[in-house]
Short mmCIF file of C-alpha atoms in Angstrom, two decimals:
data_model
loop_
_atom_site.label_atom_id
_atom_site.label_comp_id
_atom_site.label_asym_id
_atom_site.label_seq_id
_atom_site.Cartn_x
_atom_site.Cartn_y
_atom_site.Cartn_z
CA MET A 12 34.32 85.25 184.91
CA SER A 13 36.58 83.59 182.39
CA GLY A 14 36.66 84.52 178.76
CA GLU A 15 34.69 81.40 177.70
CA GLU A 16 32.03 82.04 180.41
CA ARG A 17 31.75 85.68 179.35
CA SER A 18 31.34 84.66 175.71
CA GLU A 19 28.66 82.15 176.66
CA TYR A 20 26.85 84.73 178.79
CA ASP A 21 26.94 87.27 175.95
CA THR A 22 25.55 84.75 173.55
CA ARG A 23 22.65 83.85 175.88
CA MET A 24 21.89 87.56 176.47
CA LYS A 25 21.87 88.23 172.72
CA ARG A 26 19.48 85.37 172.07
CA ARG A 27 17.25 86.49 174.94
CA ILE A 28 17.11 90.08 173.66
CA LEU A 29 16.42 89.08 170.05
CA GLY A 30 13.70 86.66 171.30
CA THR A 31 12.10 89.47 173.27
CA ILE A 32 12.13 91.75 170.23
CA ARG A 33 10.55 89.00 168.13
CA PHE A 34 7.88 88.45 170.79
CA ILE A 35 7.05 92.20 170.75
CA GLY A 36 6.86 92.07 167.00
CA GLU A 37 4.56 88.97 167.07
CA LEU A 38 2.27 90.76 169.52
CA PHE A 39 1.90 93.55 166.99
CA VAL A 40 1.31 91.12 164.11
CA ARG A 41 -1.53 89.52 166.12
CA SER A 42 -3.04 92.94 166.82
CA MET A 43 -2.27 92.75 170.57
CA LEU A 44 0.07 95.75 170.52
CA ALA A 45 -0.57 99.25 169.08
CA SER A 46 1.53 100.64 166.31
CA LYS A 47 2.45 103.56 168.59
CA ILE A 48 4.37 101.17 170.81
CA ILE A 49 6.12 99.59 167.85
CA PHE A 50 7.20 102.97 166.53
CA GLY A 51 8.41 103.85 170.03
CA CYS A 52 10.54 100.65 170.06
CA ILE A 53 11.87 101.48 166.59
CA ALA A 54 12.77 105.02 167.62
CA LEU A 55 14.49 103.77 170.72
CA LEU A 56 16.49 101.20 168.78
CA LEU A 57 17.29 103.61 165.99
CA GLY A 58 18.53 106.16 168.51
CA ASP A 59 19.42 109.73 167.52
CA GLU A 60 22.41 111.54 166.12
CA SER A 61 23.94 112.17 169.46
CA LYS A 62 23.73 108.59 170.70
CA GLU A 63 26.50 106.19 169.74
CA GLN A 64 24.84 103.32 167.93
CA ILE A 65 25.63 99.91 169.23
CA GLU A 66 25.58 96.83 167.03
CA GLU A 67 23.02 95.06 169.17
CA ASP A 68 20.51 97.89 168.77
CA LEU A 69 20.81 97.73 164.98
CA GLU A 70 20.48 93.97 164.98
CA SER A 71 17.40 94.21 167.20
CA LEU A 72 15.92 96.89 164.91
CA CYS A 73 16.45 94.66 161.92
CA ARG A 74 14.79 91.75 163.71
CA LEU A 75 11.81 93.93 164.67
CA LEU A 76 11.40 95.27 161.14
CA GLU A 77 11.70 91.79 159.77
CA THR A 78 8.83 90.68 162.04
CA VAL A 79 6.47 93.70 161.68
CA GLY A 80 7.54 95.32 158.42
CA LYS A 81 4.90 93.72 156.17
CA GLN A 82 2.04 94.58 158.62
CA LEU A 83 3.24 98.10 159.05
CA ASP A 84 3.49 98.58 155.30
CA ASP A 85 0.13 96.88 154.58
CA LYS A 86 -2.03 98.24 157.38
CA TYR A 87 -0.61 101.67 157.92
CA LYS A 88 0.44 102.82 154.47
CA THR A 89 -1.39 106.11 154.62
CA SER A 90 -1.51 107.01 158.33
CA ASN A 91 2.05 106.11 159.22
CA LYS A 92 3.74 106.58 155.83
CA ASN A 93 5.90 109.48 157.17
CA SER A 94 6.90 107.33 160.22
CA LEU A 95 8.13 104.51 158.01
CA GLU A 96 9.98 106.97 155.77
CA MET A 97 11.65 108.37 158.88
CA VAL A 98 12.77 104.92 159.95
CA PHE A 99 14.27 104.16 156.57
CA ASN A 100 15.88 107.59 156.30
CA GLY A 101 17.41 106.98 159.74
CA LEU A 102 18.78 103.62 158.57
CA LYS A 103 20.11 105.15 155.40
CA SER A 104 21.95 107.88 157.36
CA LEU A 105 23.45 105.23 159.62
CA SER A 106 24.65 103.26 156.61
CA ASN A 107 26.27 106.39 155.25
CA ASN A 108 27.93 107.25 158.55
CA PRO A 109 31.57 106.12 158.57
CA ASN A 110 31.61 105.67 162.38
#
Protein backbone atom coordinates (compact mmCIF):
# COMPACT_ATOMS: atom_id res chain seq x y z
CA MET A 1 0.00 0.00 0.00
CA SER A 2 1.46 3.37 -0.98
CA GLY A 3 1.63 6.32 1.40
CA GLU A 4 -1.29 8.07 -0.28
CA GLU A 5 -3.45 4.91 -0.21
CA ARG A 6 -2.58 4.37 3.45
CA SER A 7 -3.53 7.94 4.30
CA GLU A 8 -6.84 7.61 2.46
CA TYR A 9 -7.53 4.31 4.23
CA ASP A 10 -6.75 5.86 7.64
CA THR A 11 -9.08 8.78 6.90
CA ARG A 12 -11.93 6.44 5.90
CA MET A 13 -11.44 4.34 9.03
CA LYS A 14 -11.43 7.41 11.25
CA ARG A 15 -14.67 8.69 9.71
CA ARG A 16 -16.22 5.26 10.10
CA ILE A 17 -15.22 4.97 13.77
CA LEU A 18 -16.45 8.46 14.61
CA GLY A 19 -19.70 7.77 12.75
CA THR A 20 -20.21 4.59 14.76
CA ILE A 21 -19.56 6.46 18.00
CA ARG A 22 -22.07 9.12 17.01
CA PHE A 23 -24.62 6.43 16.11
CA ILE A 24 -24.20 4.82 19.55
CA GLY A 25 -24.68 8.23 21.14
CA GLU A 26 -27.80 8.93 19.12
CA LEU A 27 -29.27 5.58 20.17
CA PHE A 28 -28.84 6.67 23.78
CA VAL A 29 -30.33 10.11 23.11
CA ARG A 30 -33.41 8.41 21.66
CA SER A 31 -33.67 6.11 24.72
CA MET A 32 -32.81 3.02 22.71
CA LEU A 33 -29.64 2.30 24.67
CA ALA A 34 -29.11 2.08 28.42
CA SER A 35 -26.83 4.45 30.28
CA LYS A 36 -24.93 1.42 31.55
CA ILE A 37 -23.76 0.73 27.99
CA ILE A 38 -22.78 4.37 27.44
CA PHE A 39 -20.74 4.40 30.64
CA GLY A 40 -19.12 1.14 29.50
CA CYS A 41 -18.15 2.77 26.21
CA ILE A 42 -16.84 5.82 28.04
CA ALA A 43 -14.76 3.65 30.38
CA LEU A 44 -13.37 1.69 27.43
CA LEU A 45 -12.42 4.85 25.54
CA LEU A 46 -11.02 6.54 28.63
CA GLY A 47 -8.87 3.53 29.40
CA ASP A 48 -6.94 3.18 32.62
CA GLU A 49 -3.62 4.31 33.99
CA SER A 50 -1.74 1.28 32.63
CA LYS A 51 -3.08 1.56 29.08
CA GLU A 52 -1.32 3.87 26.69
CA GLN A 53 -3.92 6.34 25.50
CA ILE A 54 -4.21 6.70 21.77
CA GLU A 55 -5.40 9.85 20.10
CA GLU A 56 -8.30 8.15 18.32
CA ASP A 57 -9.74 6.92 21.62
CA LEU A 58 -9.73 10.42 23.04
CA GLU A 59 -11.28 11.87 19.91
CA SER A 60 -13.97 9.19 19.99
CA LEU A 61 -14.60 9.88 23.67
CA CYS A 62 -15.02 13.58 22.96
CA ARG A 63 -17.44 12.82 20.13
CA LEU A 64 -19.46 10.52 22.38
CA LEU A 65 -19.59 13.04 25.22
CA GLU A 66 -20.54 15.75 22.73
CA THR A 67 -23.48 13.61 21.60
CA VAL A 68 -24.74 12.28 24.95
CA GLY A 69 -23.38 14.77 27.49
CA LYS A 70 -26.50 16.89 27.83
CA GLN A 71 -28.77 13.88 28.27
CA LEU A 72 -26.45 12.29 30.80
CA ASP A 73 -26.30 15.52 32.73
CA ASP A 74 -30.05 16.20 32.56
CA LYS A 75 -31.50 12.72 33.02
CA TYR A 76 -29.00 11.17 35.37
CA LYS A 77 -27.79 14.01 37.59
CA THR A 78 -28.45 12.22 40.85
CA SER A 79 -28.09 8.54 40.03
CA ASN A 80 -24.95 8.76 37.90
CA LYS A 81 -23.37 11.90 39.31
CA ASN A 82 -20.37 9.97 40.58
CA SER A 83 -19.94 8.29 37.20
CA LEU A 84 -19.85 11.62 35.39
CA GLU A 85 -17.41 13.01 37.94
CA MET A 86 -15.16 9.98 37.38
CA VAL A 87 -15.22 10.61 33.62
CA PHE A 88 -14.22 14.24 34.00
CA ASN A 89 -11.61 13.42 36.62
CA GLY A 90 -10.15 10.87 34.20
CA LEU A 91 -10.05 13.47 31.44
CA LYS A 92 -8.46 15.96 33.81
CA SER A 93 -5.74 13.50 34.79
CA LEU A 94 -5.05 12.79 31.10
CA SER A 95 -4.72 16.49 30.40
CA ASN A 96 -2.22 16.83 33.25
CA ASN A 97 -0.24 13.79 32.08
CA PRO A 98 2.81 14.94 30.09
CA ASN A 99 2.92 11.69 28.05
